[in-house]
PDB file of C-alpha atoms in Angstrom:
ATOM      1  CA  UNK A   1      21.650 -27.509 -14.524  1.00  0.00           C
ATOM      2  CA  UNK A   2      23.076 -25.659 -11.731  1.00  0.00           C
ATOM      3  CA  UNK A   3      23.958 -22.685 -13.856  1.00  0.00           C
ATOM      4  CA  UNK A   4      19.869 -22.598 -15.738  1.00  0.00           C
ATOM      5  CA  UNK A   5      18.661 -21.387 -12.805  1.00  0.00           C
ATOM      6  CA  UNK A   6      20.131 -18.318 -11.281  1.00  0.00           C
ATOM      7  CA  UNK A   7      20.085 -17.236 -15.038  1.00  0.00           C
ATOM      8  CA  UNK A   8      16.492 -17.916 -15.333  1.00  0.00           C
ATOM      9  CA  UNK A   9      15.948 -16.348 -11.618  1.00  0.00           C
ATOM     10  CA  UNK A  10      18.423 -13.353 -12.691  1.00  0.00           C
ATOM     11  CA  UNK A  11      16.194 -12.843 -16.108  1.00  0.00           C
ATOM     12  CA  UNK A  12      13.146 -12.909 -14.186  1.00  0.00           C
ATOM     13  CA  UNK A  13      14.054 -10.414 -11.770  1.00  0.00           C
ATOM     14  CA  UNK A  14      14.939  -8.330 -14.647  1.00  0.00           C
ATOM     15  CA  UNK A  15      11.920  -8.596 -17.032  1.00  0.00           C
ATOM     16  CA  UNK A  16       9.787  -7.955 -13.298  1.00  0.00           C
ATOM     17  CA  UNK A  17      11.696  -4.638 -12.966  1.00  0.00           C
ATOM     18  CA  UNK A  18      11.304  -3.531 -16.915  1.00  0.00           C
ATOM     19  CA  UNK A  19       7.953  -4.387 -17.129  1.00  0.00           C
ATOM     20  CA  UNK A  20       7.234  -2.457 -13.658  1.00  0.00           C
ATOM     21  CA  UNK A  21       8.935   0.348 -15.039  1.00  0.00           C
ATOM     22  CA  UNK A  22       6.652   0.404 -18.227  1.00  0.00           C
ATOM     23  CA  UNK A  23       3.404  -0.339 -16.496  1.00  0.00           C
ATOM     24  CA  UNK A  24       3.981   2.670 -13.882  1.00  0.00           C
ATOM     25  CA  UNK A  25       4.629   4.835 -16.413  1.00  0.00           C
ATOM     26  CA  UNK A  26       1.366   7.440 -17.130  1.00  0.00           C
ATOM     27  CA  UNK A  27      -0.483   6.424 -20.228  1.00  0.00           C
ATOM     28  CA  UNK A  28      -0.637   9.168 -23.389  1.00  0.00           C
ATOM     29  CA  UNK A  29      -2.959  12.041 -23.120  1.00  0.00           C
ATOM     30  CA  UNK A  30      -5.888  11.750 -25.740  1.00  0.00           C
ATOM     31  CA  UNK A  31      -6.536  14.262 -27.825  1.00  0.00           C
ATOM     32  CA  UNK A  32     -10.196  13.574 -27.325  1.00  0.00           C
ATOM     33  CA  UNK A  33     -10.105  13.783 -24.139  1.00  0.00           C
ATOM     34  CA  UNK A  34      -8.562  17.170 -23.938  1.00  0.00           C
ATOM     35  CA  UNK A  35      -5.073  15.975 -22.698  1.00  0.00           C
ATOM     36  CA  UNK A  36      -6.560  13.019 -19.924  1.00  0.00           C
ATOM     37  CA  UNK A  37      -6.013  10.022 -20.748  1.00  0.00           C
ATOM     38  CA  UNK A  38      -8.081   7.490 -22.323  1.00  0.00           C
ATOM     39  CA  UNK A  39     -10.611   5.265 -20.591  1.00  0.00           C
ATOM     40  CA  UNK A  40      -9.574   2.517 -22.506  1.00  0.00           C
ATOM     41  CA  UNK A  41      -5.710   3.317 -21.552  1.00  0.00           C
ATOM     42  CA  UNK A  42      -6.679   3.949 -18.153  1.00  0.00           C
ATOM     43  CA  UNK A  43      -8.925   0.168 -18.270  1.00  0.00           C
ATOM     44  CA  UNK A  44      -5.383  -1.495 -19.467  1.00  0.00           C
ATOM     45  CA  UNK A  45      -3.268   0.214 -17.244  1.00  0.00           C
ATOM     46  CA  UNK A  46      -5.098  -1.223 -14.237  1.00  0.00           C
ATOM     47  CA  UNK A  47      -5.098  -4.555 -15.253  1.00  0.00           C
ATOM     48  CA  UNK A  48      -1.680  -4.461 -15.928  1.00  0.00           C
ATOM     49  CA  UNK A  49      -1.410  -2.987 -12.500  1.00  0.00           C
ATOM     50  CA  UNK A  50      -2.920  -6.041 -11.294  1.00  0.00           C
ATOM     51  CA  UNK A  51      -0.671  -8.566 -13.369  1.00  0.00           C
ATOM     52  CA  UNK A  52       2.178  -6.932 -12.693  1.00  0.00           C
ATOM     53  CA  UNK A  53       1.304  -7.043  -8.702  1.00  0.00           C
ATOM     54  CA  UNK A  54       0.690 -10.854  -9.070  1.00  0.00           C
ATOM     55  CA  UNK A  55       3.697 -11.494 -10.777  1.00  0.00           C
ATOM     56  CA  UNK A  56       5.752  -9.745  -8.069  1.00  0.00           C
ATOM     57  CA  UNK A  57       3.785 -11.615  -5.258  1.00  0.00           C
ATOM     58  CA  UNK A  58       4.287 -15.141  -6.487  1.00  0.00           C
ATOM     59  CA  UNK A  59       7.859 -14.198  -7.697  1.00  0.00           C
ATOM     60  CA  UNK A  60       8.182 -13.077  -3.424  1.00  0.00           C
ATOM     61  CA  UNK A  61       6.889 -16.484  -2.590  1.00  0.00           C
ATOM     62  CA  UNK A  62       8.774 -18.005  -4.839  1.00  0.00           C
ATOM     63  CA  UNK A  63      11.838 -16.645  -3.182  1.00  0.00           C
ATOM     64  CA  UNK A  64      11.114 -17.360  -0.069  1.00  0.00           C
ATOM     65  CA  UNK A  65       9.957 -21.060  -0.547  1.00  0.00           C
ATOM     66  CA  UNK A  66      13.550 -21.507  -2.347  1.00  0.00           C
ATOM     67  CA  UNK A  67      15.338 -19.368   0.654  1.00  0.00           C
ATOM     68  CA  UNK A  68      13.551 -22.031   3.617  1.00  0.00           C
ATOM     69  CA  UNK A  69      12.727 -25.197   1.753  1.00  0.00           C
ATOM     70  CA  UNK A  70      15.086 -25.446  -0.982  1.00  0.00           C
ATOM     71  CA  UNK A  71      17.872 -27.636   0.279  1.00  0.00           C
ATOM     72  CA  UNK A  72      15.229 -29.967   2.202  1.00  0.00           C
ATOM     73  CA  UNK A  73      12.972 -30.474  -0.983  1.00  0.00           C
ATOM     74  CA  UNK A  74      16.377 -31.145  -3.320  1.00  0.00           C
ATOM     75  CA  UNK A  75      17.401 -34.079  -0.709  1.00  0.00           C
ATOM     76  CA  UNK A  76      14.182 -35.917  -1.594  1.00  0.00           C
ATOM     77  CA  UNK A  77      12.573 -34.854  -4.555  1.00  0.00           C
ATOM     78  CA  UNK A  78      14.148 -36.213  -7.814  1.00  0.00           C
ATOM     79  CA  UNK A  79      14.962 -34.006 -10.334  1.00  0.00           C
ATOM     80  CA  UNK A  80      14.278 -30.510  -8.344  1.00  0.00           C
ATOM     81  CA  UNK A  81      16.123 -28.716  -9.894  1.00  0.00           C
ATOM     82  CA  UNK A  82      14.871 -29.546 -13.360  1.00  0.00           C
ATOM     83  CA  UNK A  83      10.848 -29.163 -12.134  1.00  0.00           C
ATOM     84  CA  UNK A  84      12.386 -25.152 -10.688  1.00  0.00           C
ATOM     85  CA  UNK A  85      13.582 -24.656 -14.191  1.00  0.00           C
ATOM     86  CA  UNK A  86      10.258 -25.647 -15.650  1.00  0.00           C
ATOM     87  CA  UNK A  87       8.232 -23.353 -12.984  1.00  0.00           C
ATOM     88  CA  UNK A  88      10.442 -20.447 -13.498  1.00  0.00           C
ATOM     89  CA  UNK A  89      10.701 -20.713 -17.409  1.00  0.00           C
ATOM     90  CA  UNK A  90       6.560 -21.262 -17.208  1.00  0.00           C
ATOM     91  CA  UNK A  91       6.672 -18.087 -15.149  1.00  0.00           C
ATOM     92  CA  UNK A  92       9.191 -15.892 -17.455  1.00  0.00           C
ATOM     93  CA  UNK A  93       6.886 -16.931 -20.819  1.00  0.00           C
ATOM     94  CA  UNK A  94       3.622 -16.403 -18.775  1.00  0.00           C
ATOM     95  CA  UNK A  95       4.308 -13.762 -17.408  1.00  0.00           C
ATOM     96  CA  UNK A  96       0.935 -11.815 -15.892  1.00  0.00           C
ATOM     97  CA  UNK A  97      -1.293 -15.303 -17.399  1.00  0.00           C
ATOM     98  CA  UNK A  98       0.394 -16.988 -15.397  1.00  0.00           C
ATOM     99  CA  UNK A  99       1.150 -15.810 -12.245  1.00  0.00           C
ATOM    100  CA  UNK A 100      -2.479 -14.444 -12.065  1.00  0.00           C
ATOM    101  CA  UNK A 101      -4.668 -17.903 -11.909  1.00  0.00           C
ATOM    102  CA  UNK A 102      -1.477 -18.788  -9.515  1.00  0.00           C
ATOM    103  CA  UNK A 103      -2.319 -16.275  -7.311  1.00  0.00           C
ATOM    104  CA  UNK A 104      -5.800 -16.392  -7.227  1.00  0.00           C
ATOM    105  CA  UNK A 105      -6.183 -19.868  -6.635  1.00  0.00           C
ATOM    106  CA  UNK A 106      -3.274 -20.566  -4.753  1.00  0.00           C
ATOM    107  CA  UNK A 107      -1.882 -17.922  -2.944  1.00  0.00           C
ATOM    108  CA  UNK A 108      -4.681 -15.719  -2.351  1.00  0.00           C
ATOM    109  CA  UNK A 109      -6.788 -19.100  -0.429  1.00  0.00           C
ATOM    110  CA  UNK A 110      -3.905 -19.842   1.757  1.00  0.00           C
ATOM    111  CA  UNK A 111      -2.803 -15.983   2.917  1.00  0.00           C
ATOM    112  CA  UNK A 112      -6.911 -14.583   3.298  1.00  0.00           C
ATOM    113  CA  UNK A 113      -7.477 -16.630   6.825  1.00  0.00           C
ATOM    114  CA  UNK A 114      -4.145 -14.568   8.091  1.00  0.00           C
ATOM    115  CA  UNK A 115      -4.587 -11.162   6.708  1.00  0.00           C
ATOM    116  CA  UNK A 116      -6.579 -10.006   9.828  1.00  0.00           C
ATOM    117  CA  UNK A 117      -3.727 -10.795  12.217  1.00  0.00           C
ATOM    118  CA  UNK A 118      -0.937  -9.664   9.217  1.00  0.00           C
ATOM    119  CA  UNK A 119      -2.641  -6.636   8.449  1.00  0.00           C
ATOM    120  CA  UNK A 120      -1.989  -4.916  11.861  1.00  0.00           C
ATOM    121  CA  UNK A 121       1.289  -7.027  12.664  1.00  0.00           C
ATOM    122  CA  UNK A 122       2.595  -5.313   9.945  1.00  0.00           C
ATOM    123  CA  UNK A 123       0.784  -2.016  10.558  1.00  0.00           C
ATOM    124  CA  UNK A 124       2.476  -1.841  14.078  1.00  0.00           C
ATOM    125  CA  UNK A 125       6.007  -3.110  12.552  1.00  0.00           C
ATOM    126  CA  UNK A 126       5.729   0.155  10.288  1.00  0.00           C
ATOM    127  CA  UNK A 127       4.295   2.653  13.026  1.00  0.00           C
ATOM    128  CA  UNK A 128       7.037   1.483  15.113  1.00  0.00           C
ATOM    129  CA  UNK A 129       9.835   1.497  12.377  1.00  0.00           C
ATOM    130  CA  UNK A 130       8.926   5.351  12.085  1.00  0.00           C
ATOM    131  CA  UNK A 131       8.891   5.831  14.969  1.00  0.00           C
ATOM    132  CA  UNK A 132      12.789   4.827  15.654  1.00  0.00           C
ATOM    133  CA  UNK A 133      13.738   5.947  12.584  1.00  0.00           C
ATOM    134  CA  UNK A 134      12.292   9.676  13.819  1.00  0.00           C
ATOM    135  CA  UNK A 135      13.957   9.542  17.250  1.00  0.00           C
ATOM    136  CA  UNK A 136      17.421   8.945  15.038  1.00  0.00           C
ATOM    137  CA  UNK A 137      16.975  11.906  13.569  1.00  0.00           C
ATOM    138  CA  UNK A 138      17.370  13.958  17.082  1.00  0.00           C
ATOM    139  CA  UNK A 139      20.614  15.226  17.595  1.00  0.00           C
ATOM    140  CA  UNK A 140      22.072  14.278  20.861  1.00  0.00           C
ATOM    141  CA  UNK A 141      24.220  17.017  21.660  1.00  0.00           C
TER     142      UNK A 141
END
C-alpha cells in the first residue's frame, strides 16, 4: 500500500495540470457570433473555471493536511493509509463533482471567518515581496 499512494497523488497532480491546461484554453469562435465565442461555451467555460479552482483548493488542503498531520493520524488511526487511497481515488474519478460539494461545505465554512484577517496578511506578504524583489533589481555599484 505504500507504493498506491504517491502513484495516485502523482496521477492526480497530473490530471489537475491537463485538465487546467484544457479549461484555460479560449473556447472556439462561433460562426454566429461573428468570430466571439459562444454564450453557451463561454457558460461552460466558467463553470469549469470554478471546478477546476475547487479541485486545486481541496487538492492544496489535501497536501498540507498530509505534510502536518500525516505521521500523527497514521500512529492512531487504523488503516490510514487505505481510507487516503479511497479519498484520493474518490477525488481522481470525481474529479470537479467531487471536490465541489467538498469545498462548499467543508472548506469554504471553516476558511470564511478568517478571510478578513488572510485577505490583507497576504495582501501585505505580496506588497512587501515586490517590494524586495524591486530593490534586488538595483545595481549596487
Amino acid at each position: 500500500m505504500p507504493l498506491v499512494v504517491p502513484a495516485l497523488r502523482l496521477l492526480m497532480v497530473f490530471l489537475n495540470v491537463y485538465e487546467t491546461f484544457k479549461t484555460l484554453k479560449p473556447p472556439p469562435p462561433s460562426v454566429r457570433r461573428g468570430g466571439q465565442p459562444s454564450i453557451r461555451a463561454l457558460t461552460q467555460r466558467k463553470r469549469d473555471l470554478k471546478g477546476c479552482l475547487a479541485v486545486w483548493v481541496v487538492w492544496c488542503c489535501y497536501a498540507a493536511y498530509e505534510r502536518t498531520f500525516d505521521r500523527i493520524v497514521g500512529i492512531f488511526v487504523p488503516f490510514y493509509s487505505e481510507i487516503k487511497s479511497v479519498f484520493v481515488l474518490f477525488l481522481l474519478l470525481t474529479r470537479a463533482k467531487g471536490a465541489e460539494p467538498l469545498f462548499l461545505h467543508v472548506l469554504r465554512p471553516f476558511i470564511k471567518p478568517y478571510a478578513a484577517v488572510v485577505d490583507p496578511t497576504l495582501e501585505l506578504t505580496r506588497d512587501l515581496g515586490d517590494f524586495f524583489f524591486a530593490l534586488l533589481q538595483v545595481p549596487l555599484d
